[in-house]
Tab-separated table of C-alpha atoms in Angstrom:
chain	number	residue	atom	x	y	z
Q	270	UNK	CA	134.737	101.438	-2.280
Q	271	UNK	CA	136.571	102.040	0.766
Q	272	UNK	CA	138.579	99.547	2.292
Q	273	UNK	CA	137.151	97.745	5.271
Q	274	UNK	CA	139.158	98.075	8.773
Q	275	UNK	CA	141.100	95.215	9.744
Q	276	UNK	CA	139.374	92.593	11.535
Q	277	UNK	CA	141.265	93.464	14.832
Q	278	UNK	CA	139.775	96.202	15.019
Q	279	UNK	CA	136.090	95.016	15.502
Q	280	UNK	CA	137.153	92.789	18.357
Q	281	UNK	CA	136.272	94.233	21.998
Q	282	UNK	CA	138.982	93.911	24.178
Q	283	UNK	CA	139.957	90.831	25.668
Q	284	UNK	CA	141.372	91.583	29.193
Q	285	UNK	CA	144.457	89.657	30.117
Q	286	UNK	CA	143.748	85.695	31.170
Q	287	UNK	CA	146.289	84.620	33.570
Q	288	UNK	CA	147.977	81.856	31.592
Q	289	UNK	CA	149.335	80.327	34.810
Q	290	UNK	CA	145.637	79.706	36.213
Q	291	UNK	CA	144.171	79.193	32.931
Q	292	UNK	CA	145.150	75.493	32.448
Q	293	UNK	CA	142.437	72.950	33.076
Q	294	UNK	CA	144.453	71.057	35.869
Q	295	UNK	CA	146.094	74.180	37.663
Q	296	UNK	CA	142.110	76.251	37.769
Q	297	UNK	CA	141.012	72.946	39.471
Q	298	UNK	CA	143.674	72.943	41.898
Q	299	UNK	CA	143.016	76.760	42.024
Q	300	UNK	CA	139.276	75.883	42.577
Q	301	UNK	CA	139.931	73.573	44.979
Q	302	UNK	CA	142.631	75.211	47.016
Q	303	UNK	CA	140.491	78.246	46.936
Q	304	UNK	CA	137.443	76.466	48.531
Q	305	UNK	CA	139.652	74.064	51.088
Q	306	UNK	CA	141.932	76.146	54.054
Q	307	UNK	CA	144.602	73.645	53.702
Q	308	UNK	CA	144.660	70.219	51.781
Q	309	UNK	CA	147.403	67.670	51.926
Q	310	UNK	CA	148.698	66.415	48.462
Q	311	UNK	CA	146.498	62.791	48.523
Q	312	UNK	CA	143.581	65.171	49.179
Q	313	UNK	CA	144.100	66.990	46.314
Q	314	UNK	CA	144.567	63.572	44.105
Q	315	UNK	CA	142.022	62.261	44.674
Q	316	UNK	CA	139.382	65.189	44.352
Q	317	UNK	CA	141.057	66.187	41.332
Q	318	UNK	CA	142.120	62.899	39.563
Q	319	UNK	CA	145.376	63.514	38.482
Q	320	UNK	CA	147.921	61.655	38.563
Q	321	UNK	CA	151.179	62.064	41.488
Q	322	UNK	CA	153.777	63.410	38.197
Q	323	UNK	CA	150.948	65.717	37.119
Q	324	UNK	CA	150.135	67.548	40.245
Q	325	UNK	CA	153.597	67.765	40.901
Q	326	UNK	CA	154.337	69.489	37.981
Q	327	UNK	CA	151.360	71.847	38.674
Q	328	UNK	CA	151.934	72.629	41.984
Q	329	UNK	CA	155.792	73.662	41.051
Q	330	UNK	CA	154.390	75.883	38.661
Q	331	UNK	CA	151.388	77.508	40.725
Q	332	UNK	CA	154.411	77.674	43.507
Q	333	UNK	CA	156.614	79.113	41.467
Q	334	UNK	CA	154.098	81.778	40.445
Q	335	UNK	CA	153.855	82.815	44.417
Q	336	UNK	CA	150.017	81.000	44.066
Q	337	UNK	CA	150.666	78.424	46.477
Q	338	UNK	CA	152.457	77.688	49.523
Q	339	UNK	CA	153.808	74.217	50.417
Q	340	UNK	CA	154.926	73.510	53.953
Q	341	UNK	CA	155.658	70.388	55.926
Q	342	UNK	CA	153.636	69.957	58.872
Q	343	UNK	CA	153.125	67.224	61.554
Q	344	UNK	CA	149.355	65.674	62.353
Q	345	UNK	CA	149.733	63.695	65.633
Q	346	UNK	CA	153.465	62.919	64.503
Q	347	UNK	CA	152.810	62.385	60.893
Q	348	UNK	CA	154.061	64.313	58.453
Q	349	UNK	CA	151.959	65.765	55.810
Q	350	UNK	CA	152.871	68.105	52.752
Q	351	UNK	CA	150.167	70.581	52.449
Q	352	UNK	CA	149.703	73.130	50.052
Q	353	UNK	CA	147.326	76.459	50.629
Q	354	UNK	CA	146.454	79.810	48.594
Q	355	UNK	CA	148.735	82.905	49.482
Q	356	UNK	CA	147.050	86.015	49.512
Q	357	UNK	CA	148.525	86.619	45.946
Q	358	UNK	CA	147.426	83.478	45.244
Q	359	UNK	CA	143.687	84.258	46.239
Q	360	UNK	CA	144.004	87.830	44.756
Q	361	UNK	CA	145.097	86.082	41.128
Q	362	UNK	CA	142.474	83.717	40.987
Q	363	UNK	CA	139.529	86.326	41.782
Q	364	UNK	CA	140.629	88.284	39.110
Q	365	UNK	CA	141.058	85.696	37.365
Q	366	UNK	CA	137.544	84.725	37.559
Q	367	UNK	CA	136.135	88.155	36.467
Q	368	UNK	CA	138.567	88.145	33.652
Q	369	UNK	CA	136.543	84.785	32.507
Q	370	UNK	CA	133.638	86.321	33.395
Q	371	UNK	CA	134.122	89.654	31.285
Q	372	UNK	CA	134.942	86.824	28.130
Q	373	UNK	CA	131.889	85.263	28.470
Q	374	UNK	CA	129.889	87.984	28.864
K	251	UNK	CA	126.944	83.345	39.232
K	252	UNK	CA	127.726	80.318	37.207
K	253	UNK	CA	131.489	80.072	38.785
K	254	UNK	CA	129.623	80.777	42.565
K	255	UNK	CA	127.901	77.683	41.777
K	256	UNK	CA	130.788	75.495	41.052
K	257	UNK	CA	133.123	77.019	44.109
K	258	UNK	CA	130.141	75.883	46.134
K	259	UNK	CA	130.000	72.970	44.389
K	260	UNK	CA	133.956	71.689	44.674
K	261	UNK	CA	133.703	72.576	47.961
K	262	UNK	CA	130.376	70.030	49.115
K	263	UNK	CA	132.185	67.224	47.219
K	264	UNK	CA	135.802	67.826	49.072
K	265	UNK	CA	133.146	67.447	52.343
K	266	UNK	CA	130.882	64.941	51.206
K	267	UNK	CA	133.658	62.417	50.306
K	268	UNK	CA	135.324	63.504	53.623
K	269	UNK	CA	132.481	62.221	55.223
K	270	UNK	CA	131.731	59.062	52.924
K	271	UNK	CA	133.990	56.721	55.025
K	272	UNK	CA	130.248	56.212	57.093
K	273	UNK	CA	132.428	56.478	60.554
K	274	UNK	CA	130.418	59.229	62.199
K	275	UNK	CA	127.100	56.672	61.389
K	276	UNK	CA	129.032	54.077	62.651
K	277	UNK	CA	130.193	55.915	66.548
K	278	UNK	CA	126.685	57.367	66.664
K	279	UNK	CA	125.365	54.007	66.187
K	280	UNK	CA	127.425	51.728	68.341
K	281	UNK	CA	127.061	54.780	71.169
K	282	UNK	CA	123.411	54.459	70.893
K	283	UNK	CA	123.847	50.851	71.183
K	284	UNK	CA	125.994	51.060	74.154
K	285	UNK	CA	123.188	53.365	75.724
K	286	UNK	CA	120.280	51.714	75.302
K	287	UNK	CA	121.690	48.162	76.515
K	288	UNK	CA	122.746	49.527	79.690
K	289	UNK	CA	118.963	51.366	79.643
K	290	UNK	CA	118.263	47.669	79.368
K	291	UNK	CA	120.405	45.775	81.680
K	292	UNK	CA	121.205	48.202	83.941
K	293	UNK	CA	119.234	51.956	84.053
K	294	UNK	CA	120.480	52.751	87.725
K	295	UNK	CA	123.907	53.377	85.984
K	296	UNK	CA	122.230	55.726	83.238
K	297	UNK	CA	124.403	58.476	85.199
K	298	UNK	CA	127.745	56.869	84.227
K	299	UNK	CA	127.178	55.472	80.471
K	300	UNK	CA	126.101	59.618	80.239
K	301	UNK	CA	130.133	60.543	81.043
K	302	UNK	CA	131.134	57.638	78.871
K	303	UNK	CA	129.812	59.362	75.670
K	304	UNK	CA	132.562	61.523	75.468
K	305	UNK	CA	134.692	58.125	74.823
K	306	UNK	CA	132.681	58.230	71.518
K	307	UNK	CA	133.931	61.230	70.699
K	308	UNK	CA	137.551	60.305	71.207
K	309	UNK	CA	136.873	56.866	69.401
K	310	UNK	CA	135.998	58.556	66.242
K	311	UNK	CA	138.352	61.651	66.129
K	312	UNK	CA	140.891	58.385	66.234
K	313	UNK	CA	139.069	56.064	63.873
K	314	UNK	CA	139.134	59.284	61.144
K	315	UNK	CA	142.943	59.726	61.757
K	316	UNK	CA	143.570	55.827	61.437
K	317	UNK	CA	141.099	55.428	58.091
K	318	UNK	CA	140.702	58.421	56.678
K	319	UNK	CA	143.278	60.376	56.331
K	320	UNK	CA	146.014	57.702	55.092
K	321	UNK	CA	143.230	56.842	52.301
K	322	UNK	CA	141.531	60.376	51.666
K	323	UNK	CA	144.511	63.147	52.536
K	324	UNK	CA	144.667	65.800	55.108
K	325	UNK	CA	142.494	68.410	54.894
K	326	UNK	CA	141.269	71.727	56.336
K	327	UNK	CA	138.239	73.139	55.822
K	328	UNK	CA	137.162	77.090	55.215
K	329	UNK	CA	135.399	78.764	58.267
K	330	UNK	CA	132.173	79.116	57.187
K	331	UNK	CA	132.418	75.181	57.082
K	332	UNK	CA	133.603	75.455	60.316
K	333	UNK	CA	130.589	77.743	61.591
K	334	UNK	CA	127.748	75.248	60.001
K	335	UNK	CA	129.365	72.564	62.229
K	336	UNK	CA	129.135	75.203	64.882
K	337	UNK	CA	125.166	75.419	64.438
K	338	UNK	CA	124.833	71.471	64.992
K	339	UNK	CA	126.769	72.193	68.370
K	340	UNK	CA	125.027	75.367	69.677
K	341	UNK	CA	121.368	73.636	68.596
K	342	UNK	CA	122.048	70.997	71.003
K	343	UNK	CA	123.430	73.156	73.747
K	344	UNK	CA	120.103	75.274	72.796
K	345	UNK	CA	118.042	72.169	73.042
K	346	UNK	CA	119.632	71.154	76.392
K	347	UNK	CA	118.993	74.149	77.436
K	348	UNK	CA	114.793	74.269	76.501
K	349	UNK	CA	115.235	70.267	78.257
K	350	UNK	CA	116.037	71.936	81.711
K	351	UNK	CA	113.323	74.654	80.900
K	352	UNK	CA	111.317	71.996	80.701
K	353	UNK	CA	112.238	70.259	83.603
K	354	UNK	CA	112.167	72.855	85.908
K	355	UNK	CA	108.781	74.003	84.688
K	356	UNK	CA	107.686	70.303	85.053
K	357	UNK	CA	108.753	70.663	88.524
K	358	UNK	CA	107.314	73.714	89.241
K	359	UNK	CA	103.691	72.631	87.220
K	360	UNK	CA	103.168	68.744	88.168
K	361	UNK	CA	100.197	68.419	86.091
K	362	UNK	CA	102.561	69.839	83.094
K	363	UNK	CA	105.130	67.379	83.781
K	364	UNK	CA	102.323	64.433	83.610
K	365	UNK	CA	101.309	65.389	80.459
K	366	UNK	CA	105.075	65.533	78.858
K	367	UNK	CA	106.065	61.953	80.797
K	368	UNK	CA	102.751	60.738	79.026
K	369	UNK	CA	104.110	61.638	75.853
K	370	UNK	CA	107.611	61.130	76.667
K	371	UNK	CA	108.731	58.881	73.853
K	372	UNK	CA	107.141	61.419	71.461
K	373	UNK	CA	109.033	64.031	73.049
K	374	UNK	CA	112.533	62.393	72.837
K	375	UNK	CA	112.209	61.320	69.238
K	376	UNK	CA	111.110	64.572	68.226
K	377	UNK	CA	114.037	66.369	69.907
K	378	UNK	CA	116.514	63.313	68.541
K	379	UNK	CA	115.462	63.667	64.960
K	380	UNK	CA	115.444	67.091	65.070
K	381	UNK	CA	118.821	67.179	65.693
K	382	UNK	CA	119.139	64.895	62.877
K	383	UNK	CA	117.683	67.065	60.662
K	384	UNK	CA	119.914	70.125	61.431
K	385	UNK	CA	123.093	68.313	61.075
K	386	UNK	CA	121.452	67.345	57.575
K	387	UNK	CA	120.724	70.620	56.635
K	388	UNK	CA	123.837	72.297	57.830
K	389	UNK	CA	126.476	69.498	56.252
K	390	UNK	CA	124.526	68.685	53.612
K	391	UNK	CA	124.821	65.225	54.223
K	392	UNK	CA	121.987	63.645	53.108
K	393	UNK	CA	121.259	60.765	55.120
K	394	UNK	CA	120.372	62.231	58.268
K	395	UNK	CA	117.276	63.225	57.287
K	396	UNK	CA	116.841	59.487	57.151
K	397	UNK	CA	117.960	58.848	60.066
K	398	UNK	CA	115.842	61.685	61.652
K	399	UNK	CA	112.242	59.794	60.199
K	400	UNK	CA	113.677	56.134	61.201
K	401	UNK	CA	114.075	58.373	64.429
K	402	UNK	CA	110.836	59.643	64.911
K	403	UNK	CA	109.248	56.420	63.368
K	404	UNK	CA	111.110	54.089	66.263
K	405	UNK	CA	109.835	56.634	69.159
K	406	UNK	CA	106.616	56.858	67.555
K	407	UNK	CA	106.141	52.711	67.138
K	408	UNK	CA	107.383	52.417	70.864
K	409	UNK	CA	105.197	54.585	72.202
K	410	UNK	CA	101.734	53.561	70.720
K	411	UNK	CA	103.048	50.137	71.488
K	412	UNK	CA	104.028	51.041	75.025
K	413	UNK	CA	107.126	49.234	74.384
K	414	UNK	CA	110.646	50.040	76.789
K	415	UNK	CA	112.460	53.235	76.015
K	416	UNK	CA	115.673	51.252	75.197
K	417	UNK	CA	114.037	49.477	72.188
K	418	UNK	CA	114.037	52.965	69.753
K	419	UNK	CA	117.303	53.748	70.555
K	420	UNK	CA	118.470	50.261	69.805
K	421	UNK	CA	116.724	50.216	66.560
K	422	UNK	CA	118.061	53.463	65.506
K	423	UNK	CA	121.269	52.395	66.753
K	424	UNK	CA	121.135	49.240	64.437
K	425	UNK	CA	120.171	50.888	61.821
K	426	UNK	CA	123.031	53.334	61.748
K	427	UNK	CA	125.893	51.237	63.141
K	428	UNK	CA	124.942	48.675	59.753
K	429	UNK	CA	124.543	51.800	57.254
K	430	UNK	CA	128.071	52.996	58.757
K	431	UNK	CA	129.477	49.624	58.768
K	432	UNK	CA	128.515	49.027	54.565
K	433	UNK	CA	129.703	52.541	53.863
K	434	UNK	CA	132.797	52.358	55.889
K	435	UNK	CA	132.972	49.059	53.940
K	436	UNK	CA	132.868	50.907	50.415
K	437	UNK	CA	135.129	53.113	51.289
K	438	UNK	CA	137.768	51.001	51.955
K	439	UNK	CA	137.617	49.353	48.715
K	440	UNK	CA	137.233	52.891	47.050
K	441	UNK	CA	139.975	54.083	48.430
K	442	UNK	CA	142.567	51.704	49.390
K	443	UNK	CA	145.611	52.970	51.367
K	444	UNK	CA	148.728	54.573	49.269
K	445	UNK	CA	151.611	56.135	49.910
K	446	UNK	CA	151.140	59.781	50.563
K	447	UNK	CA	153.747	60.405	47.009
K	448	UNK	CA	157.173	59.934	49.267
K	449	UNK	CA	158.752	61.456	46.134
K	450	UNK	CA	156.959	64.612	45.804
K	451	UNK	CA	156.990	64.678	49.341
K	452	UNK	CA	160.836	64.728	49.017
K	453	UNK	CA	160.540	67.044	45.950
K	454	UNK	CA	158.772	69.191	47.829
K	455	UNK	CA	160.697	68.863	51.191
K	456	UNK	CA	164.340	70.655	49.860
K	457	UNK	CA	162.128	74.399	49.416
């Protein structure tokens, strides 16, 4: 009796999941960021629920991965830290999407 | 299709709870207020109370800087948000616009004009709750389509009753100055004021 091919070999291909979007916390700040032009970060707490320490660690990351862009700006004198999609940032998480969606399907 | 439906969806709640605070029930309300006691007290100024509207405006653009945004965040909106709240404007400019049609026709045709006065108050609540009911459908806030029936209901009421104009647009401006007032209430205890995260401001800051 022949031997049987290695598992790995049945699998269909699995395309590549961006690991920095695919995290529950960072794919709803994705989500979010993606829907919103520009959101302060108090927006983004509390439509996401998590906590100051959290989406600051998230938002380095996403920054750090060129996703996100956080500037300083000034609201009738106040200052507010907003963060926004770049277009890489936009670009990553549409793909990132169909990748999901090619999974599932 | 699934993830359309949950974009869509993240994006209603970010507006929905931007518009939770009950403010824009409670300027609509008081401005209605405002208008029908001078329709009351004093209708020869009618022309003046019109410019003051705009103060409304102004009122509420500050009231949402001053309670909103230190409890809720800044936040932008996309531009096809931006163009629904566009529709609520250019339906009223459009329904301005079919008003001095109207007018003009009603001065042109008397006997056209009589029968629209006789059925004025039908008129006016039907043209007031249908702007309700746009600004419903396009923001998806739900509660205008109330106020659009307690709209139509008040005109309606007054004018089988042949009771003064200013009485429906107290009511309705009752009605939503107290809804405003209880949500504006909620909101404050949902959402008390806290700091804006000085240190992840200051984290954040040094890029």
């Amino acid at each position: 009796m022949p031997d049987s091919p290695p598992a790995s070999q049945d699998l269909p291909a699995i395309p590549d999941i961006d690991r920095v979007i695919h995290e529950p916390a960072r794919l709803t700040l994705m989500a979010h960021l993606f829907v919103l032009s520009k959101a302060d970060f108090l927006f983004l707490k509390q439509q996401t629920g998590l906590t100051w320490g959290n989406l600051s660690s998230h938002l380095t990351k996403l920054e750090a991965a060129g996703y996100v862009r956080i500037e300083k700006i000034f609201v009738e004198r106040k200052p507010h830290t907003i963060a926004h999609l770049t277009e890489e940032g936009r670009a990553a998480f549409l793909k990132y999407r169909k990748s999901i969606k090619q999974v599932i399907e | 299709m699934s993830e359309e439906i949950d974009l869509k969806e993240i994006e209603r709640k970010a507006y929905l709870s931007y518009h939770q605070d009950g403010l824009i029930d409670v300027f609509i309300g008081l401005a209605a207020l405002f208008l029908a006691t001078f329709l009351w007290l004093a209708p020869d100024m009618l022309i003046f109370i019109m410019g003051t509207m705009f103060m409304w405006t102004l009122l509420y653009i500050a009231a949402k800087k001053s309670v909103t945004v230190p409890r809720l965040g800044y936040v932008e909106f996309s531009k096809e948000r931006n163009t629904k709240t566009s529709v609520i404007l250019l339906y009223i400019v459009v329904l301005n616009i079919v008003s001095l049609v109207i007018t003009l026709w009603g001065w042109l045709n008397p006997s056209m004009f009589l029968i629209i006065e006789a059925h004025g108050f039908l008129v006016v609540g039907a043209a007031v709750a249908s702007i309700f009911v746009v600004v419903a459908y396009s923001t998806g806030i739900h509660r205008f389509y109330t106020y659009g029936v307690v709209t139509l209901l008040a005109f309606s009421v007054s004018h089988f009753l042949v009771l003064p104009f200013y009485l429906p647009i107290l009511s309705l401006g009752l009605v939503m100055a107290v809804a405003g007032m209880l949500m504006l209430y909620q909101f404050i205890r949902k959402y008390p004021k806290e700091s804006t995260g000085e240190e992840l401001d200051a984290r954040f800051a040094t890029r």
